[in-house]
């Protein structure tokens, strides 16, 4: 078959299978909901977004705040959440929006997968069972399922990223200028700064493919830059107004080896597996390396494999936040599915390991006594009940965990404070003082609280203790963080000699 005929046949095949695309999207949404997504407590980074949505006075004020170094992240995802929040949506509604975007990303990933076939049949030669397995690889991507409903930038970025790759592959096949993909790559920069990697890597693919034309590339780059302006304005504001140590903390963190280990566990295990459990990820990691290497040598999938340069670069800097790479986890699933449908070596072992690992990770989403992220296992309803049963008006509750504070702040007559930040609370004169403490990130509020803690409890009697959230891997983890204990949070009730 001639190359032009094969391309036409592939395009015709790619226009079919819409029912399977819809099934892949619905399967992802169903798996996420069954795994407890959407209707769940907020995690720490979501609190930042929710707090912003409550305080900001209008969409224009939101954009101005980001241009003035309010946050290191660009404003586009915050704007979408704000518009929905302003219409009356609660936390579940905002997460439903994120899940819808992640579901859309899975649908586009399936359409992209169909475009990657070079057999001239558009995957029509694969059996229904094989195509079902391929779409399940996309729908069950562990990191996307666990983070795809987050009230953060990850879901929107994943949606636009997949659209960018789809446009690029379609434009490449048709020999057209990269208009849609360049615009989408610019939008990515306005969602998150990881987008700065995307356009250069698309250009690199065009160069390797012999489609790079300097004059056309300049125009496409200018188009990308125009759509990236909101993100670039945020970057300029952050560099000018944000503290240097804050900016550095967003990009540089752990040692590269530690960052690589943490990223691998979270990236492949969907943020739900503990350290010992993650030994089961070794076969999947080996297949991922194999598929990425094969992807670099395949002109159809090379552009997907190129995108992993962003992950390598950030990990080399010590960046250790694997949830930020949920979009690449879906890209890896596309590579897995393509490799499976292309009938290459070890396809049965590949799909068996990938699906078993995925379902193992998803089975741990609702609970795990060796959590990758410790505050995901805190029983907030139990803490709320504990506080309600033991406090009243005139009492003060101090918490070290921002998520626990967010869930308890309006829970009863007692005054609730994150550390000592709530000026309305007077812990020194409180009838009862309840401290709910655990490991938390260092900073001035924590340091100030630790300095004042001894004086706060010096003349009080300890009445009772309670423990919330267990981590059976604490002995292993405390080698890296010595202050960690078996329980994630510990509650202590202090009375006064006059009243208790």
PDB file of N, CA and C in Angstrom, residues 153-217:
ATOM      1  N   UNK A 153      -4.857  22.564  38.919  1.00  0.00           N
ATOM      2  CA  UNK A 153      -4.645  22.775  37.491  1.00  0.00           C
ATOM      3  C   UNK A 153      -4.460  21.475  36.718  1.00  0.00           C
ATOM      4  N   UNK A 154      -4.213  20.338  37.393  1.00  0.00           N
ATOM      5  CA  UNK A 154      -3.858  19.104  36.679  1.00  0.00           C
ATOM      6  C   UNK A 154      -4.921  18.653  35.674  1.00  0.00           C
ATOM      7  N   UNK A 155      -6.209  18.636  36.025  1.00  0.00           N
ATOM      8  CA  UNK A 155      -7.198  18.140  35.053  1.00  0.00           C
ATOM      9  C   UNK A 155      -7.287  18.999  33.791  1.00  0.00           C
ATOM     10  N   UNK A 156      -7.310  20.331  33.963  1.00  0.00           N
ATOM     11  CA  UNK A 156      -7.375  21.201  32.784  1.00  0.00           C
ATOM     12  C   UNK A 156      -6.125  21.039  31.935  1.00  0.00           C
ATOM     13  N   UNK A 157      -4.974  20.937  32.575  1.00  0.00           N
ATOM     14  CA  UNK A 157      -3.729  20.774  31.831  1.00  0.00           C
ATOM     15  C   UNK A 157      -3.750  19.471  31.037  1.00  0.00           C
ATOM     16  N   UNK A 158      -4.225  18.397  31.660  1.00  0.00           N
ATOM     17  CA  UNK A 158      -4.293  17.113  30.963  1.00  0.00           C
ATOM     18  C   UNK A 158      -5.189  17.166  29.744  1.00  0.00           C
ATOM     19  N   UNK A 159      -6.323  17.861  29.870  1.00  0.00           N
ATOM     20  CA  UNK A 159      -7.255  17.986  28.740  1.00  0.00           C
ATOM     21  C   UNK A 159      -6.611  18.751  27.591  1.00  0.00           C
ATOM     22  N   UNK A 160      -6.027  19.907  27.889  1.00  0.00           N
ATOM     23  CA  UNK A 160      -5.430  20.732  26.829  1.00  0.00           C
ATOM     24  C   UNK A 160      -4.189  20.056  26.257  1.00  0.00           C
ATOM     25  N   UNK A 161      -3.430  19.360  27.104  1.00  0.00           N
ATOM     26  CA  UNK A 161      -2.236  18.658  26.631  1.00  0.00           C
ATOM     27  C   UNK A 161      -2.605  17.586  25.612  1.00  0.00           C
ATOM     28  N   UNK A 162      -3.621  16.770  25.934  1.00  0.00           N
ATOM     29  CA  UNK A 162      -4.028  15.728  24.992  1.00  0.00           C
ATOM     30  C   UNK A 162      -4.556  16.331  23.691  1.00  0.00           C
ATOM     31  N   UNK A 163      -5.289  17.447  23.808  1.00  0.00           N
ATOM     32  CA  UNK A 163      -5.777  18.122  22.604  1.00  0.00           C
ATOM     33  C   UNK A 163      -4.602  18.634  21.768  1.00  0.00           C
ATOM     34  N   UNK A 164      -3.576  19.152  22.428  1.00  0.00           N
ATOM     35  CA  UNK A 164      -2.390  19.648  21.721  1.00  0.00           C
ATOM     36  C   UNK A 164      -1.725  18.531  20.915  1.00  0.00           C
ATOM     37  N   UNK A 165      -1.520  17.374  21.558  1.00  0.00           N
ATOM     38  CA  UNK A 165      -0.898  16.250  20.855  1.00  0.00           C
ATOM     39  C   UNK A 165      -1.783  15.746  19.713  1.00  0.00           C
ATOM     40  N   UNK A 166      -3.093  15.716  19.952  1.00  0.00           N
ATOM     41  CA  UNK A 166      -4.007  15.250  18.900  1.00  0.00           C
ATOM     42  C   UNK A 166      -3.940  16.180  17.691  1.00  0.00           C
ATOM     43  N   UNK A 167      -3.988  17.486  17.939  1.00  0.00           N
ATOM     44  CA  UNK A 167      -3.898  18.443  16.832  1.00  0.00           C
ATOM     45  C   UNK A 167      -2.569  18.283  16.090  1.00  0.00           C
ATOM     46  N   UNK A 168      -1.498  18.096  16.849  1.00  0.00           N
ATOM     47  CA  UNK A 168      -0.166  17.961  16.227  1.00  0.00           C
ATOM     48  C   UNK A 168      -0.111  16.734  15.319  1.00  0.00           C
ATOM     49  N   UNK A 169      -0.611  15.606  15.796  1.00  0.00           N
ATOM     50  CA  UNK A 169      -0.573  14.375  14.999  1.00  0.00           C
ATOM     51  C   UNK A 169      -1.462  14.504  13.764  1.00  0.00           C
ATOM     52  N   UNK A 170      -2.623  15.124  13.929  1.00  0.00           N
ATOM     53  CA  UNK A 170      -3.528  15.302  12.790  1.00  0.00           C
ATOM     54  C   UNK A 170      -2.928  16.252  11.759  1.00  0.00           C
ATOM     55  N   UNK A 171      -2.330  17.359  12.225  1.00  0.00           N
ATOM     56  CA  UNK A 171      -1.695  18.309  11.308  1.00  0.00           C
ATOM     57  C   UNK A 171      -0.495  17.674  10.614  1.00  0.00           C
ATOM     58  N   UNK A 172       0.252  16.852  11.342  1.00  0.00           N
ATOM     59  CA  UNK A 172       1.409  16.172  10.761  1.00  0.00           C
ATOM     60  C   UNK A 172       0.973  15.226   9.659  1.00  0.00           C
ATOM     61  N   UNK A 173      -0.107  14.480   9.906  1.00  0.00           N
ATOM     62  CA  UNK A 173      -0.582  13.521   8.907  1.00  0.00           C
ATOM     63  C   UNK A 173      -1.085  14.222   7.650  1.00  0.00           C
ATOM     64  N   UNK A 174      -1.697  15.407   7.834  1.00  0.00           N
ATOM     65  CA  UNK A 174      -2.257  16.124   6.693  1.00  0.00           C
ATOM     66  C   UNK A 174      -1.239  17.052   6.028  1.00  0.00           C
ATOM     67  N   UNK A 175      -0.059  17.225   6.644  1.00  0.00           N
ATOM     68  CA  UNK A 175       0.950  18.110   6.075  1.00  0.00           C
ATOM     69  C   UNK A 175       0.592  19.573   6.203  1.00  0.00           C
ATOM     70  N   UNK A 176      -0.272  19.910   7.172  1.00  0.00           N
ATOM     71  CA  UNK A 176      -0.711  21.294   7.345  1.00  0.00           C
ATOM     72  C   UNK A 176       0.183  22.031   8.324  1.00  0.00           C
ATOM     73  N   UNK A 177       0.070  23.365   8.324  1.00  0.00           N
ATOM     74  CA  UNK A 177       0.763  24.181   9.312  1.00  0.00           C
ATOM     75  C   UNK A 177       0.217  23.864  10.702  1.00  0.00           C
ATOM     76  N   UNK A 178       1.063  23.996  11.703  1.00  0.00           N
ATOM     77  CA  UNK A 178       0.673  23.634  13.077  1.00  0.00           C
ATOM     78  C   UNK A 178      -0.012  24.814  13.757  1.00  0.00           C
ATOM     79  N   UNK A 179      -1.233  25.106  13.316  1.00  0.00           N
ATOM     80  CA  UNK A 179      -1.965  26.248  13.865  1.00  0.00           C
ATOM     81  C   UNK A 179      -2.660  25.868  15.170  1.00  0.00           C
ATOM     82  N   UNK A 180      -3.511  24.844  15.128  1.00  0.00           N
ATOM     83  CA  UNK A 180      -4.269  24.446  16.315  1.00  0.00           C
ATOM     84  C   UNK A 180      -3.341  23.971  17.438  1.00  0.00           C
ATOM     85  N   UNK A 181      -2.331  23.180  17.087  1.00  0.00           N
ATOM     86  CA  UNK A 181      -1.438  22.663  18.129  1.00  0.00           C
ATOM     87  C   UNK A 181      -0.601  23.771  18.747  1.00  0.00           C
ATOM     88  N   UNK A 182      -0.210  24.769  17.971  1.00  0.00           N
ATOM     89  CA  UNK A 182       0.579  25.878  18.512  1.00  0.00           C
ATOM     90  C   UNK A 182      -0.257  26.733  19.456  1.00  0.00           C
ATOM     91  N   UNK A 183      -1.519  26.992  19.078  1.00  0.00           N
ATOM     92  CA  UNK A 183      -2.410  27.753  19.955  1.00  0.00           C
ATOM     93  C   UNK A 183      -2.652  26.995  21.257  1.00  0.00           C
ATOM     94  N   UNK A 184      -2.908  25.695  21.134  1.00  0.00           N
ATOM     95  CA  UNK A 184      -3.154  24.882  22.330  1.00  0.00           C
ATOM     96  C   UNK A 184      -1.922  24.820  23.223  1.00  0.00           C
ATOM     97  N   UNK A 185      -0.730  24.749  22.624  1.00  0.00           N
ATOM     98  CA  UNK A 185       0.507  24.736  23.408  1.00  0.00           C
ATOM     99  C   UNK A 185       0.673  26.041  24.183  1.00  0.00           C
ATOM    100  N   UNK A 186       0.219  27.158  23.603  1.00  0.00           N
ATOM    101  CA  UNK A 186       0.253  28.432  24.320  1.00  0.00           C
ATOM    102  C   UNK A 186      -0.713  28.450  25.490  1.00  0.00           C
ATOM    103  N   UNK A 187      -1.900  27.892  25.279  1.00  0.00           N
ATOM    104  CA  UNK A 187      -2.882  27.804  26.364  1.00  0.00           C
ATOM    105  C   UNK A 187      -2.302  27.002  27.529  1.00  0.00           C
ATOM    106  N   UNK A 188      -1.540  25.969  27.226  1.00  0.00           N
ATOM    107  CA  UNK A 188      -0.932  25.149  28.281  1.00  0.00           C
ATOM    108  C   UNK A 188      -0.076  25.994  29.226  1.00  0.00           C
ATOM    109  N   UNK A 189       0.670  26.953  28.675  1.00  0.00           N
ATOM    110  CA  UNK A 189       1.522  27.804  29.510  1.00  0.00           C
ATOM    111  C   UNK A 189       0.671  28.647  30.452  1.00  0.00           C
ATOM    112  N   UNK A 190      -0.556  28.974  30.033  1.00  0.00           N
ATOM    113  CA  UNK A 190      -1.454  29.746  30.885  1.00  0.00           C
ATOM    114  C   UNK A 190      -2.198  28.876  31.888  1.00  0.00           C
ATOM    115  N   UNK A 191      -1.987  27.566  31.812  1.00  0.00           N
ATOM    116  CA  UNK A 191      -2.535  26.647  32.812  1.00  0.00           C
ATOM    117  C   UNK A 191      -1.456  26.266  33.817  1.00  0.00           C
ATOM    118  N   UNK A 192      -0.236  25.991  33.326  1.00  0.00           N
ATOM    119  CA  UNK A 192       0.889  25.689  34.198  1.00  0.00           C
ATOM    120  C   UNK A 192       2.183  25.887  33.432  1.00  0.00           C
ATOM    121  N   UNK A 193       3.235  26.224  34.143  1.00  0.00           N
ATOM    122  CA  UNK A 193       4.500  26.519  33.486  1.00  0.00           C
ATOM    123  C   UNK A 193       5.183  25.301  32.891  1.00  0.00           C
ATOM    124  N   UNK A 194       4.719  24.096  33.221  1.00  0.00           N
ATOM    125  CA  UNK A 194       5.237  22.925  32.527  1.00  0.00           C
ATOM    126  C   UNK A 194       4.977  23.025  31.024  1.00  0.00           C
ATOM    127  N   UNK A 195       4.026  23.870  30.649  1.00  0.00           N
ATOM    128  CA  UNK A 195       3.716  24.061  29.235  1.00  0.00           C
ATOM    129  C   UNK A 195       4.860  24.634  28.427  1.00  0.00           C
ATOM    130  N   UNK A 196       5.847  25.240  29.088  1.00  0.00           N
ATOM    131  CA  UNK A 196       6.968  25.813  28.328  1.00  0.00           C
ATOM    132  C   UNK A 196       7.774  24.732  27.623  1.00  0.00           C
ATOM    133  N   UNK A 197       7.652  23.491  28.074  1.00  0.00           N
ATOM    134  CA  UNK A 197       8.376  22.401  27.423  1.00  0.00           C
ATOM    135  C   UNK A 197       7.695  21.959  26.128  1.00  0.00           C
ATOM    136  N   UNK A 198       6.387  22.145  26.030  1.00  0.00           N
ATOM    137  CA  UNK A 198       5.615  21.443  25.008  1.00  0.00           C
ATOM    138  C   UNK A 198       5.903  21.938  23.600  1.00  0.00           C
ATOM    139  N   UNK A 199       5.787  23.259  23.363  1.00  0.00           N
ATOM    140  CA  UNK A 199       5.990  23.746  21.992  1.00  0.00           C
ATOM    141  C   UNK A 199       7.381  23.409  21.464  1.00  0.00           C
ATOM    142  N   UNK A 200       8.468  23.630  22.230  1.00  0.00           N
ATOM    143  CA  UNK A 200       9.790  23.249  21.704  1.00  0.00           C
ATOM    144  C   UNK A 200       9.892  21.766  21.354  1.00  0.00           C
ATOM    145  N   UNK A 201       9.223  20.910  22.136  1.00  0.00           N
ATOM    146  CA  UNK A 201       9.280  19.474  21.839  1.00  0.00           C
ATOM    147  C   UNK A 201       8.449  19.126  20.603  1.00  0.00           C
ATOM    148  N   UNK A 202       7.358  19.847  20.376  1.00  0.00           N
ATOM    149  CA  UNK A 202       6.611  19.655  19.128  1.00  0.00           C
ATOM    150  C   UNK A 202       7.453  20.111  17.935  1.00  0.00           C
ATOM    151  N   UNK A 203       8.151  21.229  18.105  1.00  0.00           N
ATOM    152  CA  UNK A 203       9.024  21.715  17.039  1.00  0.00           C
ATOM    153  C   UNK A 203      10.156  20.728  16.779  1.00  0.00           C
ATOM    154  N   UNK A 204      10.659  20.103  17.852  1.00  0.00           N
ATOM    155  CA  UNK A 204      11.719  19.105  17.680  1.00  0.00           C
ATOM    156  C   UNK A 204      11.210  17.917  16.878  1.00  0.00           C
ATOM    157  N   UNK A 205       9.959  17.517  17.115  1.00  0.00           N
ATOM    158  CA  UNK A 205       9.384  16.419  16.342  1.00  0.00           C
ATOM    159  C   UNK A 205       9.245  16.809  14.873  1.00  0.00           C
ATOM    160  N   UNK A 206       8.837  18.061  14.605  1.00  0.00           N
ATOM    161  CA  UNK A 206       8.741  18.512  13.220  1.00  0.00           C
ATOM    162  C   UNK A 206      10.121  18.537  12.560  1.00  0.00           C
ATOM    163  N   UNK A 207      11.125  18.917  13.332  1.00  0.00           N
ATOM    164  CA  UNK A 207      12.480  18.970  12.785  1.00  0.00           C
ATOM    165  C   UNK A 207      12.982  17.570  12.435  1.00  0.00           C
ATOM    166  N   UNK A 208      12.799  16.626  13.350  1.00  0.00           N
ATOM    167  CA  UNK A 208      13.242  15.249  13.102  1.00  0.00           C
ATOM    168  C   UNK A 208      12.474  14.634  11.942  1.00  0.00           C
ATOM    169  N   UNK A 209      11.209  15.042  11.795  1.00  0.00           N
ATOM    170  CA  UNK A 209      10.369  14.494  10.726  1.00  0.00           C
ATOM    171  C   UNK A 209      10.587  15.180   9.390  1.00  0.00           C
ATOM    172  N   UNK A 210      11.446  16.206   9.350  1.00  0.00           N
ATOM    173  CA  UNK A 210      11.711  16.911   8.101  1.00  0.00           C
ATOM    174  C   UNK A 210      10.628  17.898   7.722  1.00  0.00           C
ATOM    175  N   UNK A 211       9.795  18.320   8.704  1.00  0.00           N
ATOM    176  CA  UNK A 211       8.698  19.243   8.422  1.00  0.00           C
ATOM    177  C   UNK A 211       8.960  20.629   8.997  1.00  0.00           C
ATOM    178  N   UNK A 212      10.157  20.866   9.492  1.00  0.00           N
ATOM    179  CA  UNK A 212      10.475  22.158  10.108  1.00  0.00           C
ATOM    180  C   UNK A 212      10.757  23.179   9.017  1.00  0.00           C
ATOM    181  N   UNK A 213       9.981  24.271   9.004  1.00  0.00           N
ATOM    182  CA  UNK A 213      10.182  25.377   8.063  1.00  0.00           C
ATOM    183  C   UNK A 213      10.309  26.652   8.886  1.00  0.00           C
ATOM    184  N   UNK A 214      11.455  27.285   8.858  1.00  0.00           N
ATOM    185  CA  UNK A 214      11.765  28.384   9.768  1.00  0.00           C
ATOM    186  C   UNK A 214      10.726  29.500   9.715  1.00  0.00           C
ATOM    187  N   UNK A 215      10.360  29.944   8.518  1.00  0.00           N
ATOM    188  CA  UNK A 215       9.409  31.056   8.420  1.00  0.00           C
ATOM    189  C   UNK A 215       8.064  30.671   9.031  1.00  0.00           C
ATOM    190  N   UNK A 216       7.604  29.477   8.717  1.00  0.00           N
ATOM    191  CA  UNK A 216       6.331  29.009   9.273  1.00  0.00           C
ATOM    192  C   UNK A 216       6.443  28.809  10.783  1.00  0.00           C
ATOM    193  N   UNK A 217       7.606  28.349  11.213  1.00  0.00           N
ATOM    194  CA  UNK A 217       7.798  28.096  12.644  1.00  0.00           C
ATOM    195  C   UNK A 217       7.755  29.397  13.438  1.00  0.00           C
TER     196      UNK A 217
END
